[in-house]
Short mmCIF file of C-alpha atoms in Angstrom, two decimals:
data_model
loop_
_atom_site.label_atom_id
_atom_site.label_comp_id
_atom_site.label_asym_id
_atom_site.label_seq_id
_atom_site.Cartn_x
_atom_site.Cartn_y
_atom_site.Cartn_z
CA MET A 140 155.53 22.99 -5.76
CA THR A 141 153.76 24.43 -2.48
CA ILE A 142 150.65 22.85 -0.87
CA LEU A 143 149.06 26.13 -0.26
CA THR A 144 145.66 25.85 0.59
CA GLU A 145 143.13 28.24 2.00
CA SER A 146 143.24 25.91 5.95
CA PRO A 147 146.52 26.78 7.08
CA LEU A 148 146.64 29.89 5.84
CA LEU A 149 143.14 31.52 7.50
CA SER A 150 143.74 33.05 10.66
CA PRO A 151 143.07 30.77 12.98
CA PHE A 152 142.29 33.60 15.83
CA ASN A 153 138.65 34.82 13.76
CA SER A 154 135.32 34.32 15.29
CA ALA A 155 135.07 31.35 13.63
CA TYR A 156 137.26 29.72 16.02
CA SER A 157 137.27 31.96 19.23
CA ASP A 158 134.85 34.76 19.87
CA GLN A 159 134.70 34.74 23.02
CA ARG A 160 137.18 33.62 26.05
CA PRO A 161 136.35 29.97 26.78
CA ASP A 162 135.68 28.82 30.53
CA PHE A 163 138.74 26.36 30.65
CA THR A 164 142.16 27.46 32.72
CA ALA A 165 145.42 25.90 32.21
CA SER A 166 145.17 24.53 35.96
CA SER A 167 141.38 22.41 34.46
CA ILE A 168 143.09 21.53 31.59
CA ARG A 169 146.37 19.73 33.59
CA SER A 170 143.86 17.80 35.73
CA GLU A 171 142.67 15.81 32.92
CA LEU A 172 145.98 15.45 32.10
CA GLU A 173 147.94 11.76 32.00
CA PRO A 174 151.98 11.40 31.77
CA PHE A 175 152.59 12.37 27.98
CA ASP A 176 152.37 9.48 25.91
CA PRO A 177 153.23 10.10 22.04
CA SER A 178 152.44 6.47 21.18
CA GLN A 179 148.93 6.68 22.38
CA PRO A 180 146.49 8.98 20.70
CA THR A 181 144.67 10.76 23.81
CA LEU A 182 141.12 10.54 24.49
CA CYS A 183 140.35 13.75 25.27
CA ASP A 184 137.81 14.85 27.68
CA ARG A 185 135.83 18.18 27.96
CA GLN A 186 138.46 20.95 28.79
CA VAL A 187 140.83 19.67 26.59
CA ARG A 188 137.75 19.69 23.71
CA ALA A 189 137.26 22.98 25.06
CA TYR A 190 140.80 23.91 24.35
CA ARG A 191 141.26 22.47 20.76
CA HIS A 192 138.22 23.83 19.68
CA HIS A 193 139.76 27.44 21.28
CA TYR A 194 142.45 27.53 19.16
CA GLY A 195 141.23 26.21 16.22
CA PHE A 196 143.08 22.56 16.85
CA ASP A 197 139.96 20.41 15.96
CA SER A 198 140.36 21.90 12.01
CA LEU A 199 143.57 20.28 11.37
CA PRO A 200 143.21 17.48 8.73
CA ASP A 201 141.65 14.27 9.48
CA ASP A 202 144.31 11.94 9.32
CA THR A 203 146.06 13.02 12.35
CA ASP A 204 146.29 11.23 15.36
CA TYR A 205 146.83 13.50 18.44
CA SER A 206 148.63 13.13 22.01
CA ILE A 207 149.04 15.69 24.94
CA GLY A 208 150.31 15.10 28.30
CA MET A 209 152.44 16.01 31.32
CA GLU A 210 155.98 15.47 31.11
CA SER A 211 158.03 16.20 34.22
CA ILE A 212 162.03 17.48 33.73
CA GLN A 213 163.84 17.59 36.70
CA GLN A 214 161.25 20.65 38.92
CA ALA A 215 159.53 21.52 35.91
CA GLN A 216 155.86 20.15 34.72
CA LEU A 217 155.39 20.84 30.96
CA VAL A 218 152.47 20.32 28.93
CA VAL A 219 153.86 18.80 25.57
CA GLN A 220 151.37 17.66 22.38
CA PHE A 221 151.67 15.50 19.24
CA PHE A 222 150.23 15.50 16.23
CA GLN A 223 150.73 12.63 14.21
CA SER A 224 150.55 12.36 10.06
CA ARG A 225 149.87 9.57 8.16
CA SER A 226 153.40 8.13 6.45
CA ALA A 227 155.88 10.82 8.08
CA MET A 228 158.55 12.28 6.49
CA GLY A 229 159.67 12.55 10.05
CA THR A 230 159.08 15.37 12.66
CA VAL A 231 158.99 19.18 13.43
CA VAL A 232 159.92 20.37 17.02
CA ILE A 233 158.55 23.85 17.83
CA VAL A 234 160.20 25.81 20.20
CA HIS A 235 157.53 28.78 21.12
CA GLY A 236 158.17 32.25 21.89
CA TYR A 237 158.63 34.34 24.88
CA THR A 238 155.21 34.82 26.25
CA ASP A 239 153.58 32.92 23.56
CA HIS A 240 152.23 28.85 23.91
CA ALA A 241 151.41 26.08 21.76
CA GLY A 242 148.16 27.19 20.57
CA LEU A 243 148.76 30.63 19.14
CA TYR A 244 150.97 27.80 16.69
CA ARG A 245 147.96 26.22 14.77
CA SER A 246 148.38 27.18 11.56
CA VAL A 247 152.35 26.24 11.22
CA ILE A 248 150.96 23.37 12.36
CA ASP A 249 148.55 22.21 10.18
CA TYR A 250 150.75 23.50 7.60
CA LEU A 251 153.42 21.20 8.45
CA LEU A 252 151.20 18.04 8.64
CA ARG A 253 149.60 18.87 5.48
CA LEU A 254 153.33 18.52 4.33
CA LYS A 255 153.73 15.11 5.86
CA TRP A 256 155.87 15.84 9.22
CA ASN A 257 154.46 15.01 12.33
CA VAL A 258 154.61 18.00 14.68
CA LEU A 259 155.80 18.03 18.49
CA ILE A 260 155.32 21.14 20.34
CA TYR A 261 155.31 21.78 23.99
CA ASP A 262 154.56 25.21 26.83
CA LEU A 263 158.28 26.42 28.17
CA PRO A 264 157.94 26.80 31.53
CA GLY A 265 155.73 29.59 33.15
CA HIS A 266 153.89 29.59 29.70
CA GLY A 267 150.43 28.15 28.13
CA LEU A 268 149.19 25.01 29.95
CA SER A 269 152.82 24.20 31.38
CA LEU A 270 153.65 25.17 35.44
CA GLY A 271 156.04 27.60 36.42
CA ASP A 272 156.99 30.52 37.72
CA PRO A 273 154.79 32.74 34.80
CA LEU A 274 157.00 34.30 31.97
CA GLY A 275 160.16 33.28 34.16
CA ILE A 276 163.62 31.18 33.75
CA ASP A 277 166.39 31.04 35.71
CA ASP A 278 168.73 30.67 33.16
CA PHE A 279 168.56 29.60 29.23
CA LYS A 280 170.54 26.58 30.21
CA THR A 281 167.62 25.36 31.63
CA TYR A 282 165.62 25.53 28.74
CA VAL A 283 168.14 23.54 26.48
CA THR A 284 168.23 20.86 29.43
CA GLN A 285 164.22 20.31 29.06
CA LEU A 286 164.64 20.37 25.21
CA ASN A 287 167.55 17.89 25.75
CA HIS A 288 165.41 15.56 27.42
CA LEU A 289 162.53 15.88 25.02
CA LEU A 290 164.84 15.41 21.87
CA GLN A 291 166.26 12.43 24.16
CA THR A 292 163.10 10.55 25.27
CA TYR A 293 161.09 10.81 22.16
CA ARG A 294 163.40 10.43 19.41
CA ALA A 295 162.69 6.79 18.66
CA ILE A 296 158.95 7.90 17.69
CA MET A 297 160.17 10.52 15.71
CA GLY A 298 161.06 9.34 12.76
CA LYS A 299 163.81 9.30 10.31
CA ARG A 300 164.05 12.81 10.23
CA LEU A 301 164.36 15.85 12.67
CA VAL A 302 163.86 19.57 12.34
CA LEU A 303 164.12 22.02 15.18
CA LEU A 304 161.92 25.24 14.37
CA GLY A 305 162.10 28.32 16.72
CA GLN A 306 160.44 31.97 16.88
CA SER A 307 162.48 34.17 18.41
CA THR A 308 163.41 32.83 22.31
CA GLY A 309 162.60 29.59 20.90
CA ALA A 310 165.13 29.87 18.11
CA ALA A 311 167.67 31.14 20.55
CA ILE A 312 166.74 27.68 22.73
CA ILE A 313 167.43 26.09 19.71
CA MET A 314 170.60 27.90 19.01
CA SER A 315 171.88 27.24 22.26
CA GLN A 316 170.86 23.80 22.13
CA GLN A 317 173.32 23.20 19.58
CA ILE A 318 176.50 25.89 20.98
CA MET A 319 175.88 25.47 24.54
CA PRO A 320 175.08 21.95 25.80
CA VAL A 321 174.28 21.29 29.12
CA MET A 322 173.29 17.70 29.33
CA HIS A 323 174.87 14.61 28.75
CA LEU A 324 173.24 12.66 26.24
CA MET A 325 173.07 9.46 26.12
CA GLN A 326 173.07 9.12 22.62
CA PRO A 327 174.68 11.44 19.79
CA LEU A 328 171.40 13.58 18.59
CA HIS A 329 171.41 14.28 14.66
CA ILE A 330 169.35 17.13 13.98
CA ASP A 331 168.87 17.91 10.04
CA GLN A 332 168.01 20.98 9.90
CA ARG A 333 167.19 24.31 11.88
CA ILE A 334 164.76 26.92 11.09
CA LEU A 335 165.43 30.03 12.94
CA LEU A 336 162.20 32.44 12.76
CA ALA A 337 163.02 36.08 14.03
CA PRO A 338 165.54 34.64 16.38
CA LEU A 339 166.71 36.23 19.76
CA LEU A 340 170.04 37.35 19.91
CA ARG A 341 169.72 41.40 21.40
CA PRO A 342 166.06 42.54 21.77
CA THR A 343 165.59 46.05 20.70
CA ARG A 344 166.17 49.20 23.11
CA PHE A 345 168.86 46.43 24.99
CA GLU A 346 170.64 49.32 26.49
CA ARG A 347 167.75 50.48 28.16
CA ILE A 348 166.57 47.28 29.20
CA LYS A 349 170.05 46.72 31.04
CA LYS A 350 169.92 50.14 32.66
CA LEU A 351 165.98 49.29 33.72
CA TYR A 352 167.33 45.85 35.10
CA ARG A 353 170.53 47.69 37.49
CA LEU A 354 167.70 50.13 38.62
CA VAL A 355 164.90 47.97 39.67
CA GLY A 356 165.78 44.20 38.82
CA TRP A 357 167.20 43.82 42.54
CA PHE A 358 163.27 44.81 44.27
CA ARG A 359 161.08 44.12 41.58
CA ARG A 360 159.91 40.54 40.63
CA ARG A 361 157.65 41.86 37.86
CA TYR A 362 157.36 44.19 35.29
CA LYS A 363 153.88 45.09 33.32
CA ARG A 364 153.35 43.96 29.49
CA ASP A 365 152.80 46.28 27.45
CA PHE A 366 151.63 44.76 24.17
CA THR A 367 152.96 45.78 20.74
CA ASP A 368 151.62 45.14 17.26
CA ASN A 369 154.38 42.33 16.44
CA SER A 370 152.00 41.05 13.81
CA GLY A 371 150.20 42.32 10.49
CA ASP A 372 147.05 40.31 11.51
CA PRO A 373 144.84 42.41 13.58
CA GLU A 374 142.58 39.31 14.61
CA PHE A 375 145.77 37.53 15.96
CA LEU A 376 146.64 41.02 17.68
CA ALA A 377 143.05 41.34 19.42
CA PHE A 378 142.85 37.76 20.07
CA VAL A 379 145.86 37.55 22.24
CA ARG A 380 144.90 41.41 23.67
CA GLN A 381 141.52 40.11 24.37
CA ARG A 382 140.40 36.14 24.16
CA ASP A 383 143.17 34.60 25.28
CA PRO A 384 143.06 32.90 28.40
CA LEU A 385 147.03 31.79 28.30
CA GLN A 386 148.16 35.28 28.55
CA TYR A 387 150.03 36.66 31.63
CA MET A 388 150.09 40.43 32.23
CA HIS A 389 153.14 41.00 33.81
CA PHE A 390 156.88 39.91 32.73
CA SER A 391 159.50 38.15 34.71
CA MET A 392 162.65 40.01 35.67
CA ASN A 393 164.03 36.30 36.32
CA TRP A 394 163.39 36.34 32.69
CA ILE A 395 165.46 39.53 31.43
CA ARG A 396 168.38 38.79 34.23
CA ALA A 397 168.52 35.19 32.17
CA MET A 398 168.74 36.69 29.04
CA LEU A 399 170.66 39.70 29.39
CA LYS A 400 173.84 36.85 30.92
CA TRP A 401 172.89 34.44 27.74
CA VAL A 402 173.21 37.67 25.29
CA PRO A 403 176.93 37.78 25.55
CA LEU A 404 177.70 34.06 25.79
CA MET A 405 176.12 33.79 22.36
CA GLU A 406 177.60 37.15 21.32
CA ALA A 407 180.72 35.44 20.98
CA GLN A 408 180.33 32.33 19.33
CA ARG A 409 182.07 32.30 15.94
CA GLY A 410 181.87 29.43 13.07
CA VAL A 411 179.60 27.13 14.03
CA GLU A 412 178.80 24.34 11.98
CA GLY A 413 175.59 23.87 10.40
CA ALA A 414 173.31 26.08 7.73
CA PRO A 415 170.15 27.05 9.30
CA LEU A 416 167.55 28.80 7.63
CA ILE A 417 167.20 32.26 9.17
CA ILE A 418 163.73 34.07 8.68
CA GLN A 419 163.41 37.65 9.55
CA GLY A 420 161.14 40.75 8.78
CA ASP A 421 162.72 44.30 8.30
CA GLU A 422 159.43 45.64 10.39
CA ASP A 423 159.99 43.74 13.25
CA VAL A 424 160.65 45.91 16.37
CA THR A 425 160.54 43.11 19.08
CA VAL A 426 164.53 42.06 18.27
CA ASP A 427 167.31 44.37 16.75
CA TRP A 428 167.78 42.73 13.59
CA ARG A 429 169.79 44.71 12.25
CA HIS A 430 172.80 44.34 15.03
CA ASN A 431 171.54 40.37 14.76
CA LEU A 432 172.04 39.82 11.71
CA PRO A 433 175.56 40.28 11.14
CA LEU A 434 176.34 38.56 13.96
CA PHE A 435 174.46 35.49 12.62
CA GLU A 436 176.40 35.35 9.23
CA GLN A 437 179.09 35.12 11.73
CA ILE A 438 178.15 32.41 14.26
CA TYR A 439 176.57 30.49 11.29
CA PRO A 440 178.92 31.66 8.21
CA GLU A 441 176.77 28.86 6.15
CA ALA A 442 173.53 30.26 7.58
CA GLN A 443 170.83 30.88 4.72
CA THR A 444 169.30 34.20 5.50
CA CYS A 445 165.68 36.01 4.03
CA LEU A 446 164.83 39.58 4.88
CA LEU A 447 161.49 39.41 3.97
CA GLN A 448 160.02 43.30 2.95
CA GLY A 449 157.37 44.23 5.10
CA GLY A 450 157.08 41.16 8.15
CA ARG A 451 157.10 42.06 11.81
CA HIS A 452 158.25 40.13 14.91
CA HIS A 453 155.66 37.02 15.06
CA LEU A 454 156.15 35.69 11.51
CA VAL A 455 153.89 32.59 11.85
CA ASN A 456 151.26 34.69 12.26
CA ASP A 457 151.93 37.54 10.36
CA ALA A 458 149.52 39.24 7.86
CA LEU A 459 148.47 36.63 5.31
CA ASP A 460 150.93 37.54 2.24
CA ILE A 461 154.07 37.74 4.86
CA ARG A 462 152.97 34.14 6.12
CA LYS A 463 152.67 32.65 2.74
CA GLN A 464 156.47 33.59 1.91
CA VAL A 465 157.12 32.08 5.50
CA PHE A 466 155.80 28.79 4.74
CA VAL A 467 156.93 28.93 1.17
CA LYS A 468 160.38 29.00 2.56
CA ILE A 469 159.69 26.60 5.10
CA GLU A 470 158.36 23.91 2.84
CA GLU A 471 161.33 24.59 0.18
CA CYS A 472 163.81 23.95 3.33
CA LEU A 473 162.04 20.88 3.98
CA ALA A 474 161.38 19.56 0.56
CA LYS A 475 165.61 19.45 0.75
CA LEU A 476 165.01 16.78 3.67
CA SER A 477 162.54 14.59 2.23
CA SER A 478 162.97 10.95 2.45
CA PRO A 479 162.39 8.52 -0.52
CA HIS A 480 160.88 6.09 2.41
CA PRO A 481 158.88 7.82 4.61
CA ILE A 482 157.71 6.50 8.07
CA ASP A 483 154.64 5.09 8.03
CA ARG A 484 152.88 5.19 11.99
CA ARG A 485 150.84 1.74 11.16
CA SER A 486 154.12 -0.34 11.23
CA ARG A 487 155.02 0.44 14.71
#
């Protein structure tokens, strides 16, 4: 039985939430932030309140505690947010996609909270509120190191169950965290489930991207970004293009180099343990899903794969009918993990 209700399914990008570009910037928000402490709700100052309103976070369930702060990981300064639900079953850690940031994930955060799951989400380096080379990375292993740090540091507060949910590049990071460990963990980390939405393996036009990088990658640091119709929700597309102050207008050649290095490493994997839920749309023109899905079946022989007719790339912000299907699949997956003894945050 699902809990689909109006609030998490309405597009958070209509004029009711964000009818114009706000006056906050990433730097102005960071100036208000303390070091991340998920055990204490954040008293939000003006800029953080403006951020929360612009992205619809002030419409989340009333029983949600909210923490936001800065986390230093090696040379990176990341902004992390934690949404706590009363008597939560555990925590879903969301890893967003390339060019995205946490503000674009309000609808799935809302839905997970109503399912009584906490949500931890952070902006990747050079994305959203986090510092770093805009949309750049030196190596995908850096992403894995950062995710491992957050999981290791804050595992105790996440509750009994731990689920990783990733969109596109976020899904690639989650797979890499399991397959290509790069950081010694002080204690074993058990992940109860992995949910991979439109996971990156090869992007579309992969061979063209390789040729382009060989031609210009050695002297160009940036490449102009073309916005694509990666969602069936016109309000989401208009918001990202016109009213999102946390978008960057150029891709980083460093990221493309790191991606090209990562792809053959992942494609060589076979027989990885676990049964992740893979959800993919058949109208996705961002990743080469026809090439990728057969390989995912070899990488994860026990994976549960769901191909959604009409689904585009940004599944958590797709058209309403697609979003409903995605959320139901996520809910069914999480229901299998539901503990008879939920974690009550008030007992800590």
